[in-house]
PDB file of C-alpha atoms in Angstrom:
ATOM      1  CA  UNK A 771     -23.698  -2.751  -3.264  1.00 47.00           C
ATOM      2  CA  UNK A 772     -22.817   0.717  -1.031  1.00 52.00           C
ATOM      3  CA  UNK A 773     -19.859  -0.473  -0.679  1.00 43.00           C
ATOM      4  CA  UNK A 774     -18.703  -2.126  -3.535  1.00 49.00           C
ATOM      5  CA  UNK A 775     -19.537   1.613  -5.663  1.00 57.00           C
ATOM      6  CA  UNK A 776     -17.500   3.225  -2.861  1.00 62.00           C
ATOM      7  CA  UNK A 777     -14.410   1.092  -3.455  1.00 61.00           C
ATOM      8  CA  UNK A 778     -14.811   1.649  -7.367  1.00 64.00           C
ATOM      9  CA  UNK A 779     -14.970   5.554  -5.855  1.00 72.00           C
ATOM     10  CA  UNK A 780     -11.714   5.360  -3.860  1.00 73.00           C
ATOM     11  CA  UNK A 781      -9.729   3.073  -6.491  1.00 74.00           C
ATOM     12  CA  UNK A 782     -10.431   5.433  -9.384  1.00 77.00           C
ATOM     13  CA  UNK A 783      -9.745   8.206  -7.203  1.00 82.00           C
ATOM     14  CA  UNK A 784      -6.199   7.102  -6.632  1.00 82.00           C
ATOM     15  CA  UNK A 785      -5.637   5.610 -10.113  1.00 85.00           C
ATOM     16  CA  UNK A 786      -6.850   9.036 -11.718  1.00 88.00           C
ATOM     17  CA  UNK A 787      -4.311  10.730  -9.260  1.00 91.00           C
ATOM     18  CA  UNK A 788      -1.623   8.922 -10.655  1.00 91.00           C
ATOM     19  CA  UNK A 789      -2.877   9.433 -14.258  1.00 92.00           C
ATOM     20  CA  UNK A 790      -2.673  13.309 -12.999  1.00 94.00           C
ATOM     21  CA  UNK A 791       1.130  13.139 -11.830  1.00 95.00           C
ATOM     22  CA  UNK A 792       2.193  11.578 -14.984  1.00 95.00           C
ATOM     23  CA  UNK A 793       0.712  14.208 -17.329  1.00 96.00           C
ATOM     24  CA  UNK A 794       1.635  17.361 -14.924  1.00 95.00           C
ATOM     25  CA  UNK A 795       5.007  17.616 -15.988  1.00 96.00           C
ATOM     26  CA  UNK A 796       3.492  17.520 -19.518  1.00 96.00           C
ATOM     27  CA  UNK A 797       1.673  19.704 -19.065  1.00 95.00           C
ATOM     28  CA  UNK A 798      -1.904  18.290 -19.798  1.00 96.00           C
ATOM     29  CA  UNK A 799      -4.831  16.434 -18.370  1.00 95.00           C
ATOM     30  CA  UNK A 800      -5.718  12.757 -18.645  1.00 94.00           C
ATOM     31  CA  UNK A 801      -9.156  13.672 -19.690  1.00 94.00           C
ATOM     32  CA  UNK A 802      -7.090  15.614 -22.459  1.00 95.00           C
ATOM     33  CA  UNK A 803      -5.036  12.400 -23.117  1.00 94.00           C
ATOM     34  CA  UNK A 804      -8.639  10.739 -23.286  1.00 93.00           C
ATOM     35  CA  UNK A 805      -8.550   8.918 -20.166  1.00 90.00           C
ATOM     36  CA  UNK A 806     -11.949   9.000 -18.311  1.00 86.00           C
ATOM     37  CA  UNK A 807     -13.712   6.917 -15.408  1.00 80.00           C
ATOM     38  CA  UNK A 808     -14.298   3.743 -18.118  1.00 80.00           C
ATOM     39  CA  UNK A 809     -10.441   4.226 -19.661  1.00 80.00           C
ATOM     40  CA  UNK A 810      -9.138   4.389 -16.346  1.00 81.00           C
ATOM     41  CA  UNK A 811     -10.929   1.569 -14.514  1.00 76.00           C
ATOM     42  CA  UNK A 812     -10.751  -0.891 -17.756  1.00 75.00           C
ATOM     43  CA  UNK A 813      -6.955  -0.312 -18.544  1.00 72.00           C
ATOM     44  CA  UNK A 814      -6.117  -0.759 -14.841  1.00 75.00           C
ATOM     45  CA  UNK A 815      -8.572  -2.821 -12.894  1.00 74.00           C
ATOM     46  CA  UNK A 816      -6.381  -5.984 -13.746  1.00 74.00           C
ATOM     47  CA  UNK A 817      -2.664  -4.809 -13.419  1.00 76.00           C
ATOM     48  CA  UNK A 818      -3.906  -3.358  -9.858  1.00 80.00           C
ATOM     49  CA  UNK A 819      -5.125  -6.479  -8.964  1.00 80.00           C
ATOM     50  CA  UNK A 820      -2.352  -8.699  -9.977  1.00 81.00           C
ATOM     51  CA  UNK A 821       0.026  -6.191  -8.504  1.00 82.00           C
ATOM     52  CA  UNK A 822      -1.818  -6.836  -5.082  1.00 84.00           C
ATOM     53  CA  UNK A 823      -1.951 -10.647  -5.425  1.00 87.00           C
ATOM     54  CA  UNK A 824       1.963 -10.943  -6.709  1.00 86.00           C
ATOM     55  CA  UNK A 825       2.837  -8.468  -3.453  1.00 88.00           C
ATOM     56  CA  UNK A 826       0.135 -10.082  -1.209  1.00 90.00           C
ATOM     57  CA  UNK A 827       1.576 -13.581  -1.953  1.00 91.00           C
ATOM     58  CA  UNK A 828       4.838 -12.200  -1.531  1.00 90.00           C
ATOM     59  CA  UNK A 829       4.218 -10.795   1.852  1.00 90.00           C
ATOM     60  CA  UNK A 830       2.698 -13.823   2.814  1.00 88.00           C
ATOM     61  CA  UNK A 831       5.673 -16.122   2.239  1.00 88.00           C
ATOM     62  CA  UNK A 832       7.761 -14.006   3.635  1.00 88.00           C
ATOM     63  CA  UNK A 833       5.621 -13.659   6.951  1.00 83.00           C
ATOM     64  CA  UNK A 834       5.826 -17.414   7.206  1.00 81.00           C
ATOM     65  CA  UNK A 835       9.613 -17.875   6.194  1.00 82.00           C
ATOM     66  CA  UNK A 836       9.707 -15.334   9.128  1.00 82.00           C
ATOM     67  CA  UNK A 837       7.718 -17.143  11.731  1.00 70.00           C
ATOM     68  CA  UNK A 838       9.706 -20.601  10.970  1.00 77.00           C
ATOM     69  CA  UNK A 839      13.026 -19.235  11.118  1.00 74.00           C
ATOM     70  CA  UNK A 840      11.663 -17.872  14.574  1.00 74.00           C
ATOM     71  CA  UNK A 841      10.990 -21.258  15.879  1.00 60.00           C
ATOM     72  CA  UNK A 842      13.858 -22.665  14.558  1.00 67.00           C
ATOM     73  CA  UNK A 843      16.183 -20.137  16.331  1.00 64.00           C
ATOM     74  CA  UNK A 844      14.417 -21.124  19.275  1.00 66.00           C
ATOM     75  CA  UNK A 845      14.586 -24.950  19.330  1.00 65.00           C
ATOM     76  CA  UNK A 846      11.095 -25.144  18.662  1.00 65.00           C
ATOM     77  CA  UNK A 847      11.460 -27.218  15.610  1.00 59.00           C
ATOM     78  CA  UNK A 848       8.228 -29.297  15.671  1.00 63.00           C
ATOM     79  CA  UNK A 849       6.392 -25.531  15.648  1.00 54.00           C
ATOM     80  CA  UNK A 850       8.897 -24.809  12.834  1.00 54.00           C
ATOM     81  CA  UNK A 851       7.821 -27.103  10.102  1.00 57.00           C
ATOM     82  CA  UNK A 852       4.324 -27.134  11.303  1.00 67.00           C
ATOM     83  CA  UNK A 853       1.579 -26.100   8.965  1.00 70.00           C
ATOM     84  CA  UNK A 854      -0.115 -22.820  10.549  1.00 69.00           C
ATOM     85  CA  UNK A 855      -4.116 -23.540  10.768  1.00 73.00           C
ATOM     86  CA  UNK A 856      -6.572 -22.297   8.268  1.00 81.00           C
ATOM     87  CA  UNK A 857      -7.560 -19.848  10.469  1.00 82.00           C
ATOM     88  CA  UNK A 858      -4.368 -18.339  11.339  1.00 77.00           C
ATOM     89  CA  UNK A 859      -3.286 -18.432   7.304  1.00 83.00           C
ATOM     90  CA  UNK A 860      -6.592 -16.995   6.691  1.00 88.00           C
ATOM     91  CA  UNK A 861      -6.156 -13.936   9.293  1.00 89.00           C
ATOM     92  CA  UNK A 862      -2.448 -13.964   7.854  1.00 89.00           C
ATOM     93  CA  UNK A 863      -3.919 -13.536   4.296  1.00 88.00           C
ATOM     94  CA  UNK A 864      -6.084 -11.252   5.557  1.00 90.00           C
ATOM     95  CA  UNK A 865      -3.833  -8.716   6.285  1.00 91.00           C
ATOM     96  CA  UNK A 866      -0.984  -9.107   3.655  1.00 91.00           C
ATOM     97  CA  UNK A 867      -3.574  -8.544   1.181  1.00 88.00           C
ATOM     98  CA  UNK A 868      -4.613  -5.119   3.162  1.00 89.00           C
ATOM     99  CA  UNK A 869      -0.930  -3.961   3.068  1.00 91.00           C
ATOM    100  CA  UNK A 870      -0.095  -5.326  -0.391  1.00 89.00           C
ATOM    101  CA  UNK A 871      -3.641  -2.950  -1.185  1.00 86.00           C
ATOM    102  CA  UNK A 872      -2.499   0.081   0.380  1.00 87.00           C
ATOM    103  CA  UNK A 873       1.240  -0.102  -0.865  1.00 88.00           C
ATOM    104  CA  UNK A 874       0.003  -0.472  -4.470  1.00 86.00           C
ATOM    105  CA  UNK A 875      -2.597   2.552  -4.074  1.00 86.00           C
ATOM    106  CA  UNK A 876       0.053   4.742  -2.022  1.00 88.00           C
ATOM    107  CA  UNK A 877       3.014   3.915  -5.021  1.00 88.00           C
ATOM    108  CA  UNK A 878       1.576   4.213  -8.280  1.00 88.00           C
ATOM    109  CA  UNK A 879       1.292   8.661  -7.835  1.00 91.00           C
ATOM    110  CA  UNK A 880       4.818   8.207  -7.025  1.00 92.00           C
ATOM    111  CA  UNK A 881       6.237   5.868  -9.866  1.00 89.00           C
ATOM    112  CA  UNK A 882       3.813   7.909 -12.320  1.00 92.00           C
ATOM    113  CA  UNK A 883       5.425  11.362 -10.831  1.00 94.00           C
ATOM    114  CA  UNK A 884       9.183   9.898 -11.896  1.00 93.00           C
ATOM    115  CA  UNK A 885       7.869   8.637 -15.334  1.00 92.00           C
ATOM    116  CA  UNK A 886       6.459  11.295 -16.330  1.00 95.00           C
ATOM    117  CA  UNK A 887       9.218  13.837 -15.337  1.00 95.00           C
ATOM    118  CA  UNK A 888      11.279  11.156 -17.662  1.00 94.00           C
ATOM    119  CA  UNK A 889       9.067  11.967 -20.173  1.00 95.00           C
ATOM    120  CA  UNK A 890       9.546  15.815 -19.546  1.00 95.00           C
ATOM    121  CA  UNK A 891      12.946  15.212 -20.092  1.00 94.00           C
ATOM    122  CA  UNK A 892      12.364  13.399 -23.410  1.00 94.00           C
ATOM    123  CA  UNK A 893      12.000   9.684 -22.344  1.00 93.00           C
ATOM    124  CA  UNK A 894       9.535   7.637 -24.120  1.00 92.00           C
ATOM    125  CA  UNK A 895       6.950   5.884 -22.468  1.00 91.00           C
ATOM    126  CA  UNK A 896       4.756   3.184 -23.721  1.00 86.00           C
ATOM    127  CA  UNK A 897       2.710   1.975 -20.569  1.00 80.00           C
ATOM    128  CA  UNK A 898       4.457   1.423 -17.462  1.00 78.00           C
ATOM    129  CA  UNK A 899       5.140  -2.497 -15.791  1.00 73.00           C
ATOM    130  CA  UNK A 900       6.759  -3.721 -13.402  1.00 67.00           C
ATOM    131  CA  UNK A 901       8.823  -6.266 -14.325  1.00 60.00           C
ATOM    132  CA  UNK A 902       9.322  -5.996 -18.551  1.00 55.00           C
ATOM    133  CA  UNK A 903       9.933  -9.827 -18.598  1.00 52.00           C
ATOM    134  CA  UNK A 904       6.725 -10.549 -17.018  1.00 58.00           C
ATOM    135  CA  UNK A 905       4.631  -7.545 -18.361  1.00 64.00           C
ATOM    136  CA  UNK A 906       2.810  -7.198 -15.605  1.00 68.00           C
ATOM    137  CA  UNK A 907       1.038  -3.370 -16.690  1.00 70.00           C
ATOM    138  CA  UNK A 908       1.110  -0.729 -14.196  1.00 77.00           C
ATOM    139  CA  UNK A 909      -0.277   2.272 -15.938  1.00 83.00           C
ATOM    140  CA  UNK A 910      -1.559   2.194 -19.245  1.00 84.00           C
ATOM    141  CA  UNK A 911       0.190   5.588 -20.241  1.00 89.00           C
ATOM    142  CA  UNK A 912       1.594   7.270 -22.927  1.00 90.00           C
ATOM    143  CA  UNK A 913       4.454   9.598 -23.878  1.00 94.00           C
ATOM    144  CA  UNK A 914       5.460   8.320 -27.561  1.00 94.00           C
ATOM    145  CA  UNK A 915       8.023  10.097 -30.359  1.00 94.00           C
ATOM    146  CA  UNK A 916       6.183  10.554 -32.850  1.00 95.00           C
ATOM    147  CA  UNK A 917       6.024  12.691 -36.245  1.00 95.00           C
ATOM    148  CA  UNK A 918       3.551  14.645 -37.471  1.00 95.00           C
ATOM    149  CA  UNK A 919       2.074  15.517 -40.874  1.00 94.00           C
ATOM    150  CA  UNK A 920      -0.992  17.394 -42.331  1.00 94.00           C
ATOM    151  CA  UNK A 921      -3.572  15.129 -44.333  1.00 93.00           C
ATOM    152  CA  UNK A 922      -6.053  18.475 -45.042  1.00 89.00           C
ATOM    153  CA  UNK A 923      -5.319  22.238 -44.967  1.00 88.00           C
ATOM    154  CA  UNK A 924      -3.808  23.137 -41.636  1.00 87.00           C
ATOM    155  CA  UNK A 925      -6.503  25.375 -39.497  1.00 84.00           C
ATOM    156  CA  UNK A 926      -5.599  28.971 -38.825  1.00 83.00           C
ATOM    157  CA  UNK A 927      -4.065  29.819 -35.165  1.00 82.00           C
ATOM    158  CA  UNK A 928      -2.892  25.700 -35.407  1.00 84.00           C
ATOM    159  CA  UNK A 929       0.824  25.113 -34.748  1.00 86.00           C
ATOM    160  CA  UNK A 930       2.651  23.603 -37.348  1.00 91.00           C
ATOM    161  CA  UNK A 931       3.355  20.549 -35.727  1.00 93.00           C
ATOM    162  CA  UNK A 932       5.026  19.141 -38.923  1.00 92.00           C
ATOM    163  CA  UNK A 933       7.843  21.450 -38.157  1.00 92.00           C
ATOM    164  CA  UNK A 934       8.524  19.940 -34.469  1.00 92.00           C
ATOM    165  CA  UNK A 935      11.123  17.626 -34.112  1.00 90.00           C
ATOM    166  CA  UNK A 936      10.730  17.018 -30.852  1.00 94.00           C
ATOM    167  CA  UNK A 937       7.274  15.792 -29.904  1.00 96.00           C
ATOM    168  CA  UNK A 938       5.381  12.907 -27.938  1.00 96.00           C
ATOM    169  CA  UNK A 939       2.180  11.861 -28.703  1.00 97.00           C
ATOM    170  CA  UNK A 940       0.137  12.128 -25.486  1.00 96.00           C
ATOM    171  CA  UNK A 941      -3.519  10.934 -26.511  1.00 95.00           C
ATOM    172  CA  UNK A 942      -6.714  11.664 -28.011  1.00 94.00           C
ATOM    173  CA  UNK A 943     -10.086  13.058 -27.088  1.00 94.00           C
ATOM    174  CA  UNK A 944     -13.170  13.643 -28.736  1.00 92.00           C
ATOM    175  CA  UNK A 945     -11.170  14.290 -31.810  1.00 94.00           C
ATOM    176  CA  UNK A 946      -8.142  16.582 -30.826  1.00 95.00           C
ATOM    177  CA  UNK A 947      -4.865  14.774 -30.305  1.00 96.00           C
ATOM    178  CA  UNK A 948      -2.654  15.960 -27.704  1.00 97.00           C
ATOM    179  CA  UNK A 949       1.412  16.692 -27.942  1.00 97.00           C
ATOM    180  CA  UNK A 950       4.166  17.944 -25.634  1.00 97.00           C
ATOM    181  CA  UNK A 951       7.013  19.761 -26.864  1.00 96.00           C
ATOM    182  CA  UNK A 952      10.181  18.744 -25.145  1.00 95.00           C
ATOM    183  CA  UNK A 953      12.444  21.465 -26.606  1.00 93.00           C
ATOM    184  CA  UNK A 954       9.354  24.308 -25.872  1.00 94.00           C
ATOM    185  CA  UNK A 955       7.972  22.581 -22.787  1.00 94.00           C
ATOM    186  CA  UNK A 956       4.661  23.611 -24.667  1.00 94.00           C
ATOM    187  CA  UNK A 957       1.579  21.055 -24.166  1.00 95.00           C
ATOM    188  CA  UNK A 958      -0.212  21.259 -28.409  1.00 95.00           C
ATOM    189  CA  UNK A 959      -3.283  20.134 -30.071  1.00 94.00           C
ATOM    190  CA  UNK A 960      -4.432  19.170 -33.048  1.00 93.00           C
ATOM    191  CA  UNK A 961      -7.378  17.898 -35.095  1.00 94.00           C
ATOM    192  CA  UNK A 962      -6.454  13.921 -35.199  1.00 94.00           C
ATOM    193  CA  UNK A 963      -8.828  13.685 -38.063  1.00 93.00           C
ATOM    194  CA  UNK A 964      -6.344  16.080 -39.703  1.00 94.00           C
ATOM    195  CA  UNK A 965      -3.169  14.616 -39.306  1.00 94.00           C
ATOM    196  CA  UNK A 966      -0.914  11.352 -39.876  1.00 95.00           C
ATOM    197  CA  UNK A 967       0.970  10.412 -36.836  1.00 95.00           C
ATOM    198  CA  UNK A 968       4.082   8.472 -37.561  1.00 94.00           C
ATOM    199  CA  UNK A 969       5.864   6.824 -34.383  1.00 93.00           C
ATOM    200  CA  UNK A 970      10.034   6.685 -34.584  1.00 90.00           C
ATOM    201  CA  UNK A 971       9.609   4.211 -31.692  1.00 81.00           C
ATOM    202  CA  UNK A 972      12.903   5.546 -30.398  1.00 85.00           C
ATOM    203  CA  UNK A 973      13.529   5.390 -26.501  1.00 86.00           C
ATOM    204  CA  UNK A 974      13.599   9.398 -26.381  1.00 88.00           C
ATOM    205  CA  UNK A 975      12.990  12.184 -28.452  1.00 85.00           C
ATOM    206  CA  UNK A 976      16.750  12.876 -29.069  1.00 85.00           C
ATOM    207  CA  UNK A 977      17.097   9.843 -31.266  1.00 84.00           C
ATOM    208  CA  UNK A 978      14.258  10.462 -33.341  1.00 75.00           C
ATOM    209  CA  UNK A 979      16.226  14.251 -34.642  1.00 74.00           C
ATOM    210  CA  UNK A 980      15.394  16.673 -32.036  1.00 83.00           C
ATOM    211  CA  UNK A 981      17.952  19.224 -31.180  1.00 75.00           C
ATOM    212  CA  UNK A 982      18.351  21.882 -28.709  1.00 61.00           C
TER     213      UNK A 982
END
């Protein structure tokens, strides 16, 4: 049991990290966003682990493909087509699904950093998987165009984020909805019980009416 808490630990450790370097650029939190230990873990438990199996299995095959083609260049064809013994495929296993692990943990910071410096830019970005036709999820993150309007008096000291043409919708959080401004670079909030979100669903801001 030890150990099975400190591997939920380290995965939402790294998983949070990449959560982090896609909402730097943008200049807010993923608590902010309202993604907490139970978002995280839920929304990405099961893309991590496919990702690991699909690049485990992967490895795998290609490991064997490897150690055939070996034989065969050798003249050691009975060894060639052989089938390896459960052991060995189990050791084999083993260890692809170690490195398929560690890959996966080490690359999702790094795809998250480039998405969400696309977003900076004015990309949108509806979760993050990777292959589209397969929809295999990698991040359950968010940078959508979106358009805003008031529903009840605006507060005082509130941005008028009906004005902004150039917003994505970032989240929610114990009742404040979160913005970026690409044209400002300003991170914004607002009540969400306050306001109508309307979403373009254009690929960046710039086709939804934002100018410089």
């Amino acid at each position: 049991m030890p150990l099975v808490g400190l591997s939920g630990a380290v995965l939402f450790g790294v998983l949070r990290l990449a959560y982090v370097f896609f909402y730097l650029p943008l200049r807010t939190t993923p608590q902010e966003a309202g993604y907490g230990y139970l978002e995280i873990l839920s929304g990405q438990l099961v893309g991590t682990a496919e990702l690991v199996l699909l690049f485990a299995a992967a490895l795998l095959a290609g490991t064997l493909a490897l150690g055939s083609a070996r034989h065969a260049v050798a003249g050691r064809w009975r060894d060639a087509v052989s089938r390896p013994s459960r052991d060995t495929l189990l050791r084999l296993a083993r260890r692809c699904a170690f490195a398929a692990l560690a890959t996966v943990l080490l690359c999702l910071p790094m795809l998250a950093w480039i998405l969400g410096k696309e977003a900076q830019r004015g990309t949108a970005v509806r979760n993050i998987y990777l292959l589209h036709f397969a929809q295999i999820p990698v991040l359950a993150v968010q940078a959508s165009t979106v358009k805003v309007s008031w529903t009840a008096t605006m507060p005082a000291g509130t941005p008028d984020l009906s004005r902004r043409k150039c917003l994505l919708f970032l989240g929610k959080a114990a009742g404040t909805a979160v913005f970026y401004d690409v044209a400002t670079e300003e991170s914004l909030q607002a009540p969400s019980a306050q306001i109508l979100l309307t979403f373009p669903h254009t690929a960046t801001v710039w086709d939804s009416g934002c100018s410089e």
